[in-house]
């Protein structure tokens, strides 16, 4: 019996089965994958029609019968659902046979857009997500029980003692060491550094921004480590992140994409041409603004059929040189709501500020570890930084660049010891109080 089979028994999941399947399906051609998706979509729509009031009403209105589903193009006849729609009609998204759905769990999810949503998934969905992740470990050259350092909160470090015990056993079985990225005290950071010195980690899983701050500190102390692979999550992975991680950890960097409501959406392979969409699990569409719309083929406890989230993405038409035919997400452009509105109506995206700070060399010169841009009023902007103080010239450079795009905003700087995360637990680079 291997580790995955043991954890399956402990957690009531069936990761092993999904994993075996996904190892085969990763080589499917387009036709095979479409057929595979269609079978799953038929079941999802049948279930939604029979058991989920929201979808039953929609299908009746649209005149769609479950037996009409002959192609995945049927999705176009479904409306796009949003976080607000689910929040407002949460009861109508509750399947009337929820008690028969194994391992249904409701949890809170936030995301960088801030609004809290109660999301729900089930044992099947979690198994499928984990199986996709296990396959991703294969792509990264990571073997089961290779030692891993985990710097992510929420999913890994539970709150209730039962949860914590389960996680501790799980971490032990998986040979992982975990630290909370929400604890930025010197004690926690020193413990992480000690762990890095005392262990040969093959894998680091972390939030991008937390690992970036840590890597900066390690670089300052002239410390370097040999880690095989790094994968980040929750926040976009920027080219500057990759470069620093490669130099401090000598590691190969692998991006992945998923969000609170729908996990395991896409993973980067070792040919690094973008992230392969987990087509066995999800159908990804883009709207006219290149915003992501996802159908989760596994989740029966809260069916997400054409769920819009605020992320923008570029999906490539090219196939990857690795031979897998699944579509590639080339880039996630961050989230729609994370922007500042100029006096001239111009939108400034968080990535603009990121690039401004790096392209102006301010980030490097002033040892920038974290930043946050806040718009408290129409004509005001506050730039919070964990960095060495900027010179007047540097401030002028940043201010004049922002003003040239967004009009004559009053901009002030504040240098902080810490920038706290949002109530959802995630770091937000831009907070706009006008929205
Ligand atoms: Zn590939």
Coordinates of C-alpha atoms and ligand atoms in Angstrom, one line a residue:
X1 CA 0.0 0.0 0.0
X2 CA 1.4 3.4 -0.9
X3 CA 1.1 6.8 0.8
X4 CA -1.8 8.0 -1.5
X5 CA -3.8 4.8 -0.8
X6 CA -3.3 5.3 3.0
X7 CA -4.4 9.0 2.9
X8 CA -7.3 8.0 0.7
X9 CA -8.5 5.7 3.5
X10 CA -7.9 8.4 6.1
X11 CA -9.6 11.1 4.3
X12 CA -12.3 9.2 2.4
X13 CA -11.0 10.3 -1.0
X14 CA -10.1 8.3 -4.1
X15 CA -7.0 10.1 -5.4
X16 CA -5.2 6.9 -6.5
X17 CA -7.9 6.0 -8.9
X18 CA -8.1 9.5 -10.4
X19 CA -4.3 9.7 -10.6
X20 CA -4.1 6.4 -12.5
X21 CA -6.7 7.8 -14.9
X22 CA -5.1 11.2 -15.3
X23 CA -1.8 9.6 -16.2
X24 CA -3.4 8.0 -19.2
X25 CA -5.7 10.9 -20.2
X26 CA -2.8 13.4 -20.3
X27 CA -1.9 11.9 -23.6
X28 CA -5.4 12.0 -25.1
X29 CA -5.8 13.8 -28.4
X30 CA -8.4 16.6 -28.8
X31 CA -11.2 14.2 -30.0
X32 CA -10.6 11.8 -27.1
X33 CA -10.6 14.6 -24.6
X34 CA -13.8 16.2 -25.9
X35 CA -15.5 12.8 -25.7
X36 CA -14.2 12.4 -22.1
X37 CA -15.4 15.9 -21.1
X38 CA -18.8 15.3 -22.8
X39 CA -19.4 12.2 -20.7
X40 CA -18.7 14.1 -17.5
X41 CA -20.7 17.2 -18.6
X42 CA -23.7 15.0 -19.3
X43 CA -23.6 13.6 -15.8
X44 CA -23.1 17.1 -14.2
X45 CA -26.0 18.6 -16.2
X46 CA -28.3 15.6 -15.4
X47 CA -27.5 15.9 -11.7
X48 CA -28.0 19.7 -11.8
X49 CA -31.4 19.4 -13.5
X50 CA -32.6 16.7 -11.2
X51 CA -31.3 18.1 -7.9
X52 CA -30.3 21.8 -8.1
X53 CA -33.2 24.3 -8.2
X54 CA -31.1 27.1 -9.7
X55 CA -30.1 25.0 -12.7
X56 CA -33.4 23.3 -13.0
X57 CA -35.1 26.7 -13.3
X58 CA -32.6 28.0 -15.8
X59 CA -32.9 24.9 -18.0
X60 CA -36.6 25.1 -18.0
X61 CA -36.5 28.7 -19.0
X62 CA -34.0 28.0 -21.8
X63 CA -35.8 24.9 -22.9
X64 CA -32.8 22.6 -22.3
X65 CA -33.4 19.0 -21.4
X66 CA -30.6 16.9 -19.9
X67 CA -30.9 14.4 -22.8
X68 CA -30.2 17.3 -25.3
X69 CA -26.6 17.4 -24.2
X70 CA -24.8 16.0 -27.3
X71 CA -21.8 18.4 -27.4
X72 CA -20.0 20.6 -24.9
X73 CA -21.2 23.5 -27.0
X74 CA -24.4 23.2 -25.0
X75 CA -22.6 25.3 -22.4
X76 CA -23.2 28.4 -24.6
X77 CA -26.9 28.1 -23.8
X78 CA -26.2 28.4 -20.0
X79 CA -26.0 31.8 -18.5
X80 CA -22.7 32.9 -16.9
X81 CA -22.9 32.8 -13.1
X82 CA -21.0 35.0 -10.7
X83 CA -20.0 35.1 -7.1
X84 CA -22.9 37.6 -6.5
X85 CA -25.5 35.3 -8.1
X86 CA -24.3 32.3 -5.9
X87 CA -24.2 34.5 -2.8
X88 CA -27.7 35.8 -3.4
X89 CA -29.3 32.5 -4.3
X90 CA -27.1 30.2 -2.2
X91 CA -30.0 28.0 -1.1
X92 CA -31.0 27.4 -4.7
X93 CA -27.5 26.0 -5.4
X94 CA -28.0 23.4 -2.6
X95 CA -28.6 20.0 -4.2
X96 CA -31.7 18.3 -2.7
X97 CA -29.7 15.1 -2.4
X98 CA -26.7 16.7 -0.7
X99 CA -26.7 14.0 2.0
X100 CA -25.9 11.4 -0.7
X101 CA -22.9 13.3 -2.0
X102 CA -19.8 11.9 -0.3
X103 CA -17.7 14.3 1.8
X104 CA -19.6 17.5 1.0
X105 CA -17.8 20.5 2.8
X106 CA -18.7 24.1 2.9
X107 CA -15.9 26.6 3.4
X108 CA -15.2 30.3 3.1
X109 CA -13.3 31.7 0.2
X110 CA -12.2 35.2 -0.6
X111 CA -9.8 35.7 -3.4
X112 CA -8.0 38.9 -4.2
X113 CA -11.3 40.6 -5.1
X114 CA -12.2 40.6 -1.4
X115 CA -15.8 39.5 -1.3
X116 CA -16.3 36.5 0.8
X117 CA -18.2 33.5 -0.6
X118 CA -19.3 30.3 0.9
X119 CA -18.1 27.6 -1.5
X120 CA -18.7 23.9 -1.3
X121 CA -17.0 20.9 -2.7
X122 CA -17.1 17.1 -2.2
X123 CA -14.7 14.1 -1.8
X124 CA -14.8 13.4 -5.5
X125 CA -13.8 17.0 -6.4
X126 CA -11.0 17.1 -3.8
X127 CA -9.7 13.7 -5.1
X128 CA -9.7 14.9 -8.7
X129 CA -7.8 18.1 -7.7
X130 CA -5.2 16.1 -5.7
X131 CA -4.8 13.6 -8.5
X132 CA -4.1 16.5 -10.9
X133 CA -1.6 17.8 -8.4
X134 CA 0.1 14.4 -8.1
X135 CA 0.5 14.3 -11.9
X136 CA 1.9 17.8 -11.6
X137 CA 4.5 16.5 -9.1
X138 CA 5.5 14.0 -11.8
X139 CA 5.9 16.9 -14.2
X140 CA 8.2 18.6 -11.7
X141 CA 10.2 15.5 -11.2
X142 CA 9.0 15.1 -7.6
X143 CA 8.5 11.6 -6.2
X144 CA 6.1 10.6 -3.5
X145 CA 7.7 11.3 -0.1
X146 CA 10.3 13.6 -1.5
X147 CA 10.8 16.2 1.3
X148 CA 8.8 19.3 0.8
X149 CA 8.6 22.7 2.4
X150 CA 5.1 24.1 2.5
X151 CA 4.6 27.9 3.0
X152 CA 0.9 28.2 2.4
X153 CA -1.9 28.8 4.8
X154 CA -5.5 27.8 4.9
X155 CA -5.5 24.5 3.0
X156 CA -2.5 23.1 4.9
X157 CA -2.8 24.4 8.4
X158 CA -6.2 23.7 9.8
X159 CA -7.9 25.5 12.7
X160 CA -9.8 22.7 14.6
X161 CA -7.8 20.1 16.5
X162 CA -9.3 17.3 14.5
X163 CA -8.3 19.1 11.3
X164 CA -4.9 19.8 12.6
X165 CA -4.4 16.2 13.6
X166 CA -5.4 15.0 10.2
X167 CA -3.1 17.5 8.5
X168 CA -0.2 16.5 10.8
X169 CA -0.6 12.9 9.9
X170 CA -1.0 13.9 6.2
X171 CA 2.2 16.1 6.4
X172 CA 4.1 13.3 8.1
X173 CA 3.0 10.7 5.5
X174 CA 3.9 13.0 2.7
X175 CA 7.2 14.0 4.3
X176 CA 6.3 17.7 4.4
X177 CA 7.3 20.5 6.7
X178 CA 4.8 23.4 6.9
X179 CA 5.1 27.0 8.2
X180 CA 2.4 29.6 8.2
X181 CA 3.0 32.4 5.6
X182 CA 0.6 34.6 7.7
X183 CA 3.1 34.6 10.5
X184 CA 5.8 37.1 9.5
X185 CA 7.4 37.4 13.0
X186 CA 11.2 37.0 13.2
X187 CA 10.7 33.8 15.1
X188 CA 8.8 32.1 12.3
X189 CA 11.1 33.4 9.5
X190 CA 14.1 32.1 11.5
X191 CA 12.5 28.8 11.9
X192 CA 11.9 28.5 8.2
X193 CA 15.6 29.4 7.5
X194 CA 16.7 26.8 10.1
X195 CA 14.5 24.2 8.4
X196 CA 16.1 25.1 5.0
X197 CA 19.5 24.7 6.5
X198 CA 18.7 21.4 8.2
X199 CA 16.7 19.6 5.4
X200 CA 17.3 18.7 1.9
X201 CA 14.0 19.9 0.4
X202 CA 13.2 18.7 -3.1
X203 CA 10.1 20.9 -3.4
X204 CA 8.8 24.2 -2.0
X205 CA 5.2 25.2 -2.3
X206 CA 4.4 28.7 -1.3
X207 CA 2.5 31.9 -2.0
X208 CA 4.5 33.9 -4.5
X209 CA 4.7 37.1 -2.4
X210 CA 5.7 35.3 0.8
X211 CA 8.5 33.4 -0.9
X212 CA 9.6 36.5 -2.6
X213 CA 10.1 38.3 0.7
X214 CA 11.8 35.3 2.2
X215 CA 14.1 34.9 -0.9
X216 CA 15.1 38.6 -0.6
X217 CA 16.1 38.0 3.0
X218 CA 18.1 34.9 2.1
X219 CA 19.8 36.8 -0.8
X220 CA 20.7 39.6 1.7
X221 CA 22.3 37.1 3.9
X222 CA 24.1 35.5 1.0
X223 CA 22.3 32.2 1.6
X224 CA 21.5 29.8 -1.2
X225 CA 20.0 26.3 -1.3
X226 CA 19.6 23.5 -3.7
X227 CA 15.9 22.7 -4.2
X228 CA 14.7 20.7 -7.2
X229 CA 11.4 22.5 -7.8
X230 CA 9.3 25.4 -6.6
X231 CA 5.6 25.9 -7.2
X232 CA 3.7 29.0 -6.2
X233 CA 0.1 29.6 -5.9
X234 CA -2.6 32.2 -4.9
X235 CA -0.8 35.2 -6.4
X236 CA 0.5 35.5 -9.9
X237 CA 4.1 34.5 -10.5
X238 CA 6.0 37.3 -12.1
X239 CA 9.2 37.0 -14.1
X240 CA 11.1 38.8 -11.3
X241 CA 9.9 36.1 -8.9
X242 CA 11.2 33.4 -11.1
X243 CA 14.6 35.0 -11.5
X244 CA 15.1 35.5 -7.8
X245 CA 13.8 32.0 -6.9
X246 CA 16.1 30.4 -9.5
X247 CA 19.1 32.3 -8.1
X248 CA 18.4 31.7 -4.4
X249 CA 17.1 28.1 -4.5
X250 CA 18.7 26.9 -7.8
X251 CA 15.3 25.5 -8.5
X252 CA 13.1 24.9 -11.6
X253 CA 10.0 27.0 -11.2
X254 CA 6.5 25.7 -12.0
X255 CA 3.4 27.9 -12.0
X256 CA -0.1 26.6 -11.4
X257 CA -3.5 28.1 -11.5
X258 CA -6.7 27.6 -9.5
X259 CA -8.8 29.6 -7.1
X260 CA -10.8 29.2 -3.9
X261 CA -14.0 28.0 -5.6
X262 CA -12.4 25.8 -8.2
X263 CA -9.0 24.2 -7.7
X264 CA -6.5 22.5 -10.0
X265 CA -7.4 24.4 -13.1
X266 CA -3.9 24.4 -14.8
X267 CA -0.3 23.4 -14.2
X268 CA 3.0 24.1 -16.0
X269 CA 4.9 21.1 -17.4
X270 CA 8.7 20.8 -17.6
X271 CA 8.8 22.3 -21.1
X272 CA 7.6 25.6 -19.6
X273 CA 5.4 26.7 -22.4
X274 CA 2.6 27.8 -20.2
X275 CA 0.1 26.0 -17.9
X276 CA -1.8 22.9 -19.2
X277 CA -5.5 23.2 -18.5
X278 CA -6.6 20.1 -16.5
X279 CA -9.2 19.4 -19.2
X280 CA -10.3 16.2 -17.4
X281 CA -11.6 18.4 -14.6
X282 CA -12.6 21.7 -16.0
X283 CA -13.8 23.4 -19.2
X284 CA -12.2 26.9 -19.5
X285 CA -13.7 29.6 -21.7
X286 CA -12.8 33.3 -22.0
X287 CA -15.3 36.1 -22.4
X288 CA -14.8 39.1 -24.7
X289 CA -12.6 40.7 -22.1
X290 CA -10.4 37.6 -21.8
X291 CA -11.8 36.9 -18.3
X292 CA -11.9 33.3 -17.2
X293 CA -15.1 31.3 -17.2
X294 CA -14.8 27.8 -15.7
X295 CA -17.1 24.8 -15.6
X296 CA -16.1 22.3 -12.9
X297 CA -16.9 18.9 -14.2
X298 CA -16.4 17.2 -10.8
X299 CA -18.2 19.2 -8.2
X300 CA -21.8 17.9 -7.6
X301 CA -22.2 19.6 -4.2
X302 CA -22.2 23.1 -5.7
X303 CA -22.2 22.8 -9.5
X304 CA -20.2 25.6 -11.1
X305 CA -21.4 25.7 -14.7
X306 CA -19.8 28.7 -16.5
X307 CA -18.5 30.4 -13.4
X308 CA -17.0 33.8 -14.1
X309 CA -14.1 35.0 -12.0
X310 CA -12.3 38.3 -12.3
X311 CA -9.0 36.9 -13.6
X312 CA -7.9 37.7 -17.1
X313 CA -5.9 35.2 -19.0
X314 CA -4.2 34.5 -22.3
X315 CA -4.9 31.1 -23.8
X316 CA -2.6 29.9 -26.5
X317 CA -3.6 28.0 -29.7
X318 CA -0.2 26.3 -29.8
X319 CA 0.3 22.9 -28.5
X320 CA 3.1 22.2 -26.0
X321 CA 6.4 20.6 -27.2
X322 CA 5.9 18.0 -24.4
X323 CA 3.4 16.2 -26.6
X324 CA 0.3 16.8 -24.4
X325 CA -2.5 18.2 -26.4
X326 CA -4.3 20.1 -23.6
X327 CA -4.7 23.8 -24.0
X328 CA -2.2 26.2 -22.5
X329 CA -2.8 29.2 -20.3
X330 CA 0.1 31.4 -21.3
X331 CA -0.5 34.1 -18.7
X332 CA -2.8 35.1 -15.9
X333 CA -3.1 38.9 -15.9
X334 CA -4.4 39.3 -12.4
X335 CA -7.8 40.3 -11.3
X336 CA -10.2 42.7 -12.8
X337 CA -11.1 44.5 -9.5
X338 CA -7.5 45.2 -8.5
X339 CA -7.1 48.5 -10.1
X340 CA -6.8 52.2 -9.3
X341 CA -9.0 54.7 -11.1
X342 CA -7.4 57.8 -12.4
X343 CA -8.9 61.3 -12.3
X344 CA -9.0 60.9 -16.1
X345 CA -10.9 57.6 -15.8
X346 CA -7.8 55.6 -16.6
X347 CA -7.6 52.1 -14.9
X348 CA -4.2 51.2 -13.4
X349 CA -3.8 47.5 -12.8
X350 CA -1.8 46.1 -9.9
X351 CA 0.7 44.7 -12.4
X352 CA 1.3 48.3 -13.6
X353 CA 2.6 49.2 -10.1
X354 CA 4.6 46.1 -10.0
X355 CA 6.3 46.9 -13.2
X356 CA 6.8 50.5 -12.3
X357 CA 8.6 49.6 -9.1
X358 CA 10.8 47.0 -10.8
X359 CA 11.3 48.8 -14.1
X360 CA 12.4 52.0 -12.3
X361 CA 14.9 49.9 -10.3
X362 CA 13.4 51.3 -7.1
X363 CA 12.4 47.7 -6.0
X364 CA 16.0 46.5 -6.3
X365 CA 17.7 49.5 -5.0
X366 CA 15.5 49.9 -2.0
X367 CA 15.2 46.2 -1.3
X368 CA 11.4 46.2 -1.7
X369 CA 9.8 43.2 0.0
X370 CA 6.1 44.0 -0.3
X371 CA 3.9 46.8 -1.4
X372 CA 0.3 47.8 -1.4
X373 CA -1.5 50.6 -3.3
X374 CA -4.6 52.1 -1.6
X375 CA -7.0 54.5 -3.2
X376 CA -9.0 55.9 -0.2
X377 CA -10.6 58.7 -2.2
X378 CA -11.0 59.8 -5.8
X379 CA -7.9 62.1 -5.8
X380 CA -5.7 60.3 -3.3
X381 CA -3.3 57.4 -3.4
X382 CA -1.3 55.8 -0.7
X383 CA 1.7 53.7 -1.5
X384 CA 2.7 51.4 1.4
X385 CA 6.0 49.6 1.2
X386 CA 8.2 47.3 3.1
X387 CA 11.5 48.7 1.8
X388 CA 14.3 51.0 2.7
X389 CA 13.2 54.7 2.5
X390 CA 13.1 56.1 -1.0
X391 CA 15.1 59.2 -2.0
X392 CA 13.1 62.3 -3.1
X393 CA 14.2 61.7 -6.6
X394 CA 12.9 58.2 -6.6
X395 CA 9.6 59.3 -5.1
X396 CA 9.3 62.0 -7.8
X397 CA 10.0 59.4 -10.5
X398 CA 7.2 57.2 -9.3
X399 CA 4.7 60.0 -8.6
X400 CA 5.3 61.6 -12.0
X401 CA 4.9 58.4 -13.8
X402 CA 1.6 57.6 -12.0
X403 CA 0.3 61.2 -12.5
X404 CA 1.2 61.1 -16.2
X405 CA -1.2 58.2 -16.5
X406 CA -3.9 58.8 -13.9
X407 CA -4.0 62.6 -13.6
X408 CA -2.9 64.8 -10.7
X409 CA -3.6 62.4 -7.8
X410 CA -2.2 63.3 -4.3
X411 CA 0.2 60.5 -3.6
X412 CA 1.9 59.7 -0.3
X413 CA 4.2 57.0 0.8
X414 CA 4.3 55.1 3.9
X415 CA 7.1 52.7 4.9
X416 CA 5.9 49.8 7.0
X417 CA 7.2 46.9 9.0
X418 CA 4.4 44.7 7.9
X419 CA 1.5 44.8 5.4
X420 CA -1.3 42.7 6.7
X421 CA -3.3 40.3 4.6
X422 CA -7.0 40.9 3.8
X423 CA -9.6 39.2 6.0
X424 CA -9.7 36.4 3.4
X425 CA -6.1 35.6 4.3
X426 CA -4.7 36.7 1.0
X427 CA -2.4 39.5 0.2
X428 CA -3.9 42.3 -1.9
X429 CA -1.5 44.5 -3.9
X430 CA -4.2 47.0 -4.7
X431 CA -7.2 48.1 -2.5
X432 CA -9.7 50.5 -4.0
X433 CA -12.1 52.0 -1.5
X434 CA -14.1 53.5 -4.3
X435 CA -15.3 50.2 -5.7
Ligands
LIG1 ZN1 3.7 20.6 -21.9

